[in-house]
Coordinates of C-alpha atoms and ligand atoms in Angstrom, one line a residue:
X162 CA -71.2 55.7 -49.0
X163 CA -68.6 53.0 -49.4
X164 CA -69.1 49.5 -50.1
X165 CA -67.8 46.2 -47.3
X166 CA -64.7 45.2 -47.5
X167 CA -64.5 42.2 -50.3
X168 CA -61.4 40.5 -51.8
X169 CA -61.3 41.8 -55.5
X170 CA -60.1 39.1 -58.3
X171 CA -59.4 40.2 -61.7
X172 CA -58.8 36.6 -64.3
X173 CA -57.7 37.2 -67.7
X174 CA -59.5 34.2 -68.7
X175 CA -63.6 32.7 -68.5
X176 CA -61.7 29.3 -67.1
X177 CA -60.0 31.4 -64.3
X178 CA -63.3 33.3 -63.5
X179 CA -64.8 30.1 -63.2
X180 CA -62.2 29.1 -60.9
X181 CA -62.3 31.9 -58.7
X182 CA -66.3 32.0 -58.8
X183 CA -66.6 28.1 -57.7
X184 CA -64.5 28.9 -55.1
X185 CA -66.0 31.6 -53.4
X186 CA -69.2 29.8 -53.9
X187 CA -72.1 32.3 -52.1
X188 CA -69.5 34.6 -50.7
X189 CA -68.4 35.5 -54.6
X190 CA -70.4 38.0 -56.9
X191 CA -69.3 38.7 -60.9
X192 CA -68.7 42.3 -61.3
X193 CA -70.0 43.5 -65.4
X194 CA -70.5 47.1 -65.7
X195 CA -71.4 47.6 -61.7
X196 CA -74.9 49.7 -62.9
X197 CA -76.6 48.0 -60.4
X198 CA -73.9 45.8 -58.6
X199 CA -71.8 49.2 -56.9
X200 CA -74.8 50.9 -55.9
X201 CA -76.1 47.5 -53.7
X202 CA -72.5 47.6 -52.5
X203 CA -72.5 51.6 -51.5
X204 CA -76.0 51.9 -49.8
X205 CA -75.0 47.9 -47.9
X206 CA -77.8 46.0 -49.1
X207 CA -75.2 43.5 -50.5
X208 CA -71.7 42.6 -49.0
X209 CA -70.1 39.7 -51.0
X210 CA -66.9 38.8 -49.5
X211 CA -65.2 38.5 -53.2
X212 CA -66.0 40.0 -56.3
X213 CA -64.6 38.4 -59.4
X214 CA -64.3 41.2 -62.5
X215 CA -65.1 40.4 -65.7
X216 CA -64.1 43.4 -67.3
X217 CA -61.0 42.0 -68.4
X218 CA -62.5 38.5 -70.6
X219 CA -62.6 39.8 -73.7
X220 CA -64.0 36.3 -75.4
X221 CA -67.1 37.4 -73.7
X222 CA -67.3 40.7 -75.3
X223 CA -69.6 39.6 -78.4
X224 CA -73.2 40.2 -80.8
X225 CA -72.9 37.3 -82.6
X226 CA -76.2 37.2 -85.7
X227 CA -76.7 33.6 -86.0
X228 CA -79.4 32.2 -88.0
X229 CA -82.2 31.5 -85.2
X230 CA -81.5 35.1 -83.5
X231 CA -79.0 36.7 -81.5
X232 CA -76.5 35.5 -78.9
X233 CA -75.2 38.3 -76.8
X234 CA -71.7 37.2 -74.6
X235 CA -71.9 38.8 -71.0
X236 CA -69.5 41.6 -71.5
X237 CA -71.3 43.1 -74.6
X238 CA -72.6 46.8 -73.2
X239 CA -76.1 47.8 -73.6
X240 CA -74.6 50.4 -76.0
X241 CA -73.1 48.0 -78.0
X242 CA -76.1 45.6 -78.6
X243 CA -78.3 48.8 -79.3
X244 CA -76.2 50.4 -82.3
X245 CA -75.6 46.4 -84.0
X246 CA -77.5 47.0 -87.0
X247 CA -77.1 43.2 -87.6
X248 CA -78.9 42.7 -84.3
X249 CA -81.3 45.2 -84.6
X250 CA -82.5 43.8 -88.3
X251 CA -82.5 40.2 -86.6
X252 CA -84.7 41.4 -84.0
X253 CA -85.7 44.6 -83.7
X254 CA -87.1 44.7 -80.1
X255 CA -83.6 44.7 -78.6
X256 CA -82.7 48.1 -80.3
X257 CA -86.3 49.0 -79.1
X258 CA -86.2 48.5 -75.7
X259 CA -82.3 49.1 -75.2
X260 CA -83.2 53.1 -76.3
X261 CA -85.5 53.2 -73.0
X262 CA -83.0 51.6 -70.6
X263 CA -81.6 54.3 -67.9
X264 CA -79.4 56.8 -70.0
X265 CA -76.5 56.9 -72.3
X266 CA -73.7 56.8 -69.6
X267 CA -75.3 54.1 -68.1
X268 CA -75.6 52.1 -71.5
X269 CA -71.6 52.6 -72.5
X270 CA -71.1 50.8 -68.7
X271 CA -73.8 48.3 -68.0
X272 CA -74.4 44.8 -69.5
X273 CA -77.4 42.9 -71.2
X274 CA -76.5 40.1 -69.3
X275 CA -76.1 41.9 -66.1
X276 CA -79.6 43.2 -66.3
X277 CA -80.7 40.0 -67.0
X278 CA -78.9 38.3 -63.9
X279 CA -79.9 41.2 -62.0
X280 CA -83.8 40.1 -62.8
X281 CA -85.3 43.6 -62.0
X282 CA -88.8 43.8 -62.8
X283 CA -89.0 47.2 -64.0
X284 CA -86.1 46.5 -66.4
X285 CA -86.4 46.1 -69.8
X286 CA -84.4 43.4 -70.7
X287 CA -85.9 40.5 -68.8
X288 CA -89.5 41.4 -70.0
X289 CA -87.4 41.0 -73.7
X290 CA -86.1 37.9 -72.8
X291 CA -89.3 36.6 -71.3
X292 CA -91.5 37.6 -74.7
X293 CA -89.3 36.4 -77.3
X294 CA -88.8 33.0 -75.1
X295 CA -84.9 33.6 -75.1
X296 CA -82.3 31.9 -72.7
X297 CA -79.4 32.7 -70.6
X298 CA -76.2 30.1 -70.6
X299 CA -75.1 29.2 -67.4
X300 CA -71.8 27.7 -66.5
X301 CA -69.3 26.3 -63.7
X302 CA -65.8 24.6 -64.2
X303 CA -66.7 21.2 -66.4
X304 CA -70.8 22.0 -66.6
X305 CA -73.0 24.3 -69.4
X306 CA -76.1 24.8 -69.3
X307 CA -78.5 27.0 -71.1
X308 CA -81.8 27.8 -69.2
X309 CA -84.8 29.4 -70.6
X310 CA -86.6 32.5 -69.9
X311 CA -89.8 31.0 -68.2
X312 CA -87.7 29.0 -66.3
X313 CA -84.9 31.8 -65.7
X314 CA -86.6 34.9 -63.3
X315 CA -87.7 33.7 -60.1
X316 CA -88.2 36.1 -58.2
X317 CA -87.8 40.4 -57.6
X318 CA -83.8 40.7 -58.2
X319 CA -83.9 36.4 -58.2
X320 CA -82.6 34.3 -61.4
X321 CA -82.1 30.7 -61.5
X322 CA -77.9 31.7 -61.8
X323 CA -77.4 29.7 -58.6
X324 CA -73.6 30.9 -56.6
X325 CA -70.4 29.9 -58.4
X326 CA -72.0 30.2 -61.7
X327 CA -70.9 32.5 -64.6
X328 CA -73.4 33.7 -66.9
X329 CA -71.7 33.4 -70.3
X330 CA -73.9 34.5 -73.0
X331 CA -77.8 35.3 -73.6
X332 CA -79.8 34.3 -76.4
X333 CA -82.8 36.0 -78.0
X334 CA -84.8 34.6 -81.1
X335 CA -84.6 36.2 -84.7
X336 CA -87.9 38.0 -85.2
X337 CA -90.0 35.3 -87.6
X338 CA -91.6 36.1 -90.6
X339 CA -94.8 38.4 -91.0
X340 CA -94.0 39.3 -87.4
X341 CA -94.1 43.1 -85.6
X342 CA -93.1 44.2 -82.2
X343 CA -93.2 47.3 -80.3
X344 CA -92.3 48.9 -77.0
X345 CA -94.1 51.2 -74.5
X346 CA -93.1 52.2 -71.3
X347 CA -93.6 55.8 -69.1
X348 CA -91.5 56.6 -66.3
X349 CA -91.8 59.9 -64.3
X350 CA -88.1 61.0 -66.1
X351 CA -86.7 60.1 -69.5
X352 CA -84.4 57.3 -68.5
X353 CA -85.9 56.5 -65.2
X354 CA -87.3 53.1 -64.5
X355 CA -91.0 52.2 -66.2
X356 CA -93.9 53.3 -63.6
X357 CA -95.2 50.7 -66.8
X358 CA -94.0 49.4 -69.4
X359 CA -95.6 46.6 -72.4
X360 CA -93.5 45.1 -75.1
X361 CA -95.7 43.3 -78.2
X362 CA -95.2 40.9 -80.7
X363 CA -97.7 40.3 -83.0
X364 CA -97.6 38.0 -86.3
X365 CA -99.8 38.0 -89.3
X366 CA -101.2 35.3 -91.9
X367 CA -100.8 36.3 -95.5
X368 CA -104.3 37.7 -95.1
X369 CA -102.9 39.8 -92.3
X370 CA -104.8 38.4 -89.7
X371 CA -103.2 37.8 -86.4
X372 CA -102.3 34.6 -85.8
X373 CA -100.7 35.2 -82.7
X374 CA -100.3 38.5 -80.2
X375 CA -98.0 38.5 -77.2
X376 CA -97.6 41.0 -74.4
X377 CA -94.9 41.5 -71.5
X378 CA -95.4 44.1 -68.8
X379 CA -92.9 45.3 -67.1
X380 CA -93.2 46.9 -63.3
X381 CA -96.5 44.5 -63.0
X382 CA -95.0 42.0 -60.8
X383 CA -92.6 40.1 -59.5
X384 CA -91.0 38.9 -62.3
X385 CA -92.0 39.6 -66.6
X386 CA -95.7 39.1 -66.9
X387 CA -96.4 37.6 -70.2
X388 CA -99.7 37.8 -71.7
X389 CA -100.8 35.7 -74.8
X390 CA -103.7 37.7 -76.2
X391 CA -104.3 36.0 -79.5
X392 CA -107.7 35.1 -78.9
X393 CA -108.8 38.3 -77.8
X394 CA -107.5 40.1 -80.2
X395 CA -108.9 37.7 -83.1
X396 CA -112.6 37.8 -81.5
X397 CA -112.5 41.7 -80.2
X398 CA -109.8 43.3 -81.3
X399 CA -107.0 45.4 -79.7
X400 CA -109.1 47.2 -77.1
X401 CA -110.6 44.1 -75.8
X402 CA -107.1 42.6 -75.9
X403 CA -105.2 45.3 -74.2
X404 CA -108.1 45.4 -71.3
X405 CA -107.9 42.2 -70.7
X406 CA -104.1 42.5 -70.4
X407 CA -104.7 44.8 -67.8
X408 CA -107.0 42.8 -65.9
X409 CA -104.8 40.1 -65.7
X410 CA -101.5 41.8 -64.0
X411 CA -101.4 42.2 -60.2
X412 CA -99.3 45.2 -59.9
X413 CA -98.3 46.6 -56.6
X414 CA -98.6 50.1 -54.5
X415 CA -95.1 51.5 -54.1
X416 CA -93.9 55.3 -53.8
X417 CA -93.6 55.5 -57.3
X418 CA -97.6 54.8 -58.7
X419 CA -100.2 52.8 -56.9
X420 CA -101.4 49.9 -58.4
X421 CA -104.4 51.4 -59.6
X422 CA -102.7 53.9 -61.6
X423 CA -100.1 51.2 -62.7
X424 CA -102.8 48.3 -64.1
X425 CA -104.7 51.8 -66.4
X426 CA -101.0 52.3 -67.8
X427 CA -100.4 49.2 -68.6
X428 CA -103.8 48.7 -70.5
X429 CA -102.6 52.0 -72.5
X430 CA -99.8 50.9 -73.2
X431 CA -100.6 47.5 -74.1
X432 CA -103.2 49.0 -76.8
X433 CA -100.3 51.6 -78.4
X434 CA -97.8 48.6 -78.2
X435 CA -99.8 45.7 -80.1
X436 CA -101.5 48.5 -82.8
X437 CA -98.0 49.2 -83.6
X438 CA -96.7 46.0 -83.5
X439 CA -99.3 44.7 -85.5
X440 CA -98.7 47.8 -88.1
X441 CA -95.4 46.8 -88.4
X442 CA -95.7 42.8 -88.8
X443 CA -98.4 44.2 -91.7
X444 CA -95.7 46.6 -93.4
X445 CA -93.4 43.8 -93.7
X446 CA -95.8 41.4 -95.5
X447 CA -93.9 40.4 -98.9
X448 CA -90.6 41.9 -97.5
X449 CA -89.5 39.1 -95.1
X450 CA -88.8 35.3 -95.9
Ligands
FAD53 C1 -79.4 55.7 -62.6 C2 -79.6 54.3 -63.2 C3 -80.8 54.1 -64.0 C4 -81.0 52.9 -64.5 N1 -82.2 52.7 -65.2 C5 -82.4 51.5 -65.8 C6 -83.6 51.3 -66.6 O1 -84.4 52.2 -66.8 N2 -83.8 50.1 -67.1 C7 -82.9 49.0 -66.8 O2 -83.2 47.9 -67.3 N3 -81.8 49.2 -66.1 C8 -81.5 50.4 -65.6 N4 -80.4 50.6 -64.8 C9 -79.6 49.4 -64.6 C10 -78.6 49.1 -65.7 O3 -79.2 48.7 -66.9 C11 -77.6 48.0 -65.3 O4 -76.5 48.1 -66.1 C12 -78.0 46.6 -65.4 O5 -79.1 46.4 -64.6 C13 -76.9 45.6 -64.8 O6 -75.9 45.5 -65.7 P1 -74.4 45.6 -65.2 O7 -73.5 45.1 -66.3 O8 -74.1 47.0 -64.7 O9 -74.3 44.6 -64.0 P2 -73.7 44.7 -62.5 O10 -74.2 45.8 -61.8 O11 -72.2 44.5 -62.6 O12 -74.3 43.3 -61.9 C14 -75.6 43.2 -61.6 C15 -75.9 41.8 -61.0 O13 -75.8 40.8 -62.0 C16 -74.7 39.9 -61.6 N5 -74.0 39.6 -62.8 C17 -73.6 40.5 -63.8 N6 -73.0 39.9 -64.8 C18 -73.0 38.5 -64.5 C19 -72.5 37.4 -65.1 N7 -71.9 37.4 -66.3 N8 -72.6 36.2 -64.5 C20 -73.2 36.1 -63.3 N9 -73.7 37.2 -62.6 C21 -73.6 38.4 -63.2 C22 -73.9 40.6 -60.6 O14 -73.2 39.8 -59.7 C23 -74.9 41.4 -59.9 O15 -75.6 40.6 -59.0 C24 -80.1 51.8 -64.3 C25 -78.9 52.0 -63.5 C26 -78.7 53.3 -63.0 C27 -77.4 53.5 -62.2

């Protein structure tokens, strides 16, 4: 299996990529860790006539802790990002859902970014992005701009990064105070892609009761499904909450799971993932700011 014949551009700099993306406008795709990019290329399903490299842009190789969360620059590897412990304390879901994405080969290689970009949605990353309410910063020679993640996913494998733009960074919120989250997924192999998957985050009053409780599912539809369960789970609890999560995804029948099978995990997993998340915002009562 080889890949089309493309024109391959390797700038030492973000203002050359920028260059040589705005001029290949739709013929020209960025190359990050090629996880998900070569394989398109090998089995045809994509044939970009240039691909611009940004292996070389070190400037974009970053985990920067700032004070409202974490910006992550588009050459930082999922490896990376997974063993910051400054990220991890700042918020903890990334190091929690980067442990469940593919395998550790993969992780040395691929990009946070790229996964984002690549807006799969049985991946991990977006349905992060999508929970915490994080952003992706966009740029082209002389314009920056930072969209959010509601705004951001479009579509299966479809982001708002429009042709001759270069994703520079990504930005996910700190976790906030008297807050938990958790992450739940089952796939057929370890490191496979989620049949289902639910992310939580859950935050507590001094009282410890819930004052809000999120959900994402991944694998549930075309995009990160995000479900604010905070009434539920105040009125009825977690098993009320997690059914009605459930309820509301529209999954689809693939070769993988049917839909059936995929909208009783995600109720499962929704439960396990807000108890915990909820058991966690709860242990950090008194520790946090
Ligand atoms: C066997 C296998 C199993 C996997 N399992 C999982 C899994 O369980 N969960 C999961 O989430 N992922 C999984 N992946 C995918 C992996 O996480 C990829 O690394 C990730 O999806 C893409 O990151 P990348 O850096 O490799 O991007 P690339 O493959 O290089 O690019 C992906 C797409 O994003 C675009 N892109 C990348 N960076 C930029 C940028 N800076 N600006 C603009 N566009 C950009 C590319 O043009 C391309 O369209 C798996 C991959 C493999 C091979």
């Amino acid at each position: 299996m080889k890949p089309p014949p493309f024109e391959y551009h390797a700038p030492r700099s973000v203002a050359e990529a920028m260059e040589v993306l705005a001029a290949a406008g739709p013929e020209g795709k960025v190359l990050a860790g090629g996880q998900s990019l070569i394989p398109l290329l090998n089995m045809r399903l994509a044939a970009p006539g240039h691909l611009v490299d940004v292996n070389r842009l070190a400037e974009l190789d970053t985990v920067e802790v700032e004070p409202g969360g974490v910006r992550v620059g588009a050459l930082a590897r999922h490896a990376r990002v997974e063993r910051s412990a400054g990220a991890a304390a700042a918020q903890p879901l990334l190091r929690q859902a980067l442990r469940l994405v593919a395998h550790p080969v993969i992780r040395n290689r691929g990009t946070v970014v790229g996964s984002l970009v690549h807006a799969d949605p049985a991946a991990e990353l977006p349905a992060v992005l999508a929970l915490l309410g994080g952003s992706v910063r966009l740029a082209r020679p002389g314009a920056v701009r930072d969209v959010p993640a509601a705004g951001f996913f479009t579509g299966p494998l479809e982001s708002a990064a429009e042709p001759g733009e270069l994703a520079l960074s990504a930005f996910f919120p700190a976790l906030g105070p008297r807050c938990g989250t958790a992450f739940h997924e089952v796939a057929r192999r370890h490191g496979d892609y989620a049949l289902a998957g639910v992310a939580a985050l859950v935050r507590l009053d001094d009282g410890l009761r819930v004052t809000a409780a999120r959900v994402v599912c991944v694998s549930a539809g075309p995009v990160p499904v995000v479900v604010d369960v905070t009434g539920h789970a105040c009125a009825d609890g977690w098993a009320a909450a997690a059914r009605d999560v459930a309820e509301r995804i529209e999954p689809e029948d693939d070769i993988h799971a049917s839909a059936a099978y995929r909208r009783h995990l995600t109720g499962v997993l929704a439960d396990r993932a807000l108890r915990e998340a909820a058991a966690s915002a709860a242990g950090d009562v008194g520790t946090r700011r």
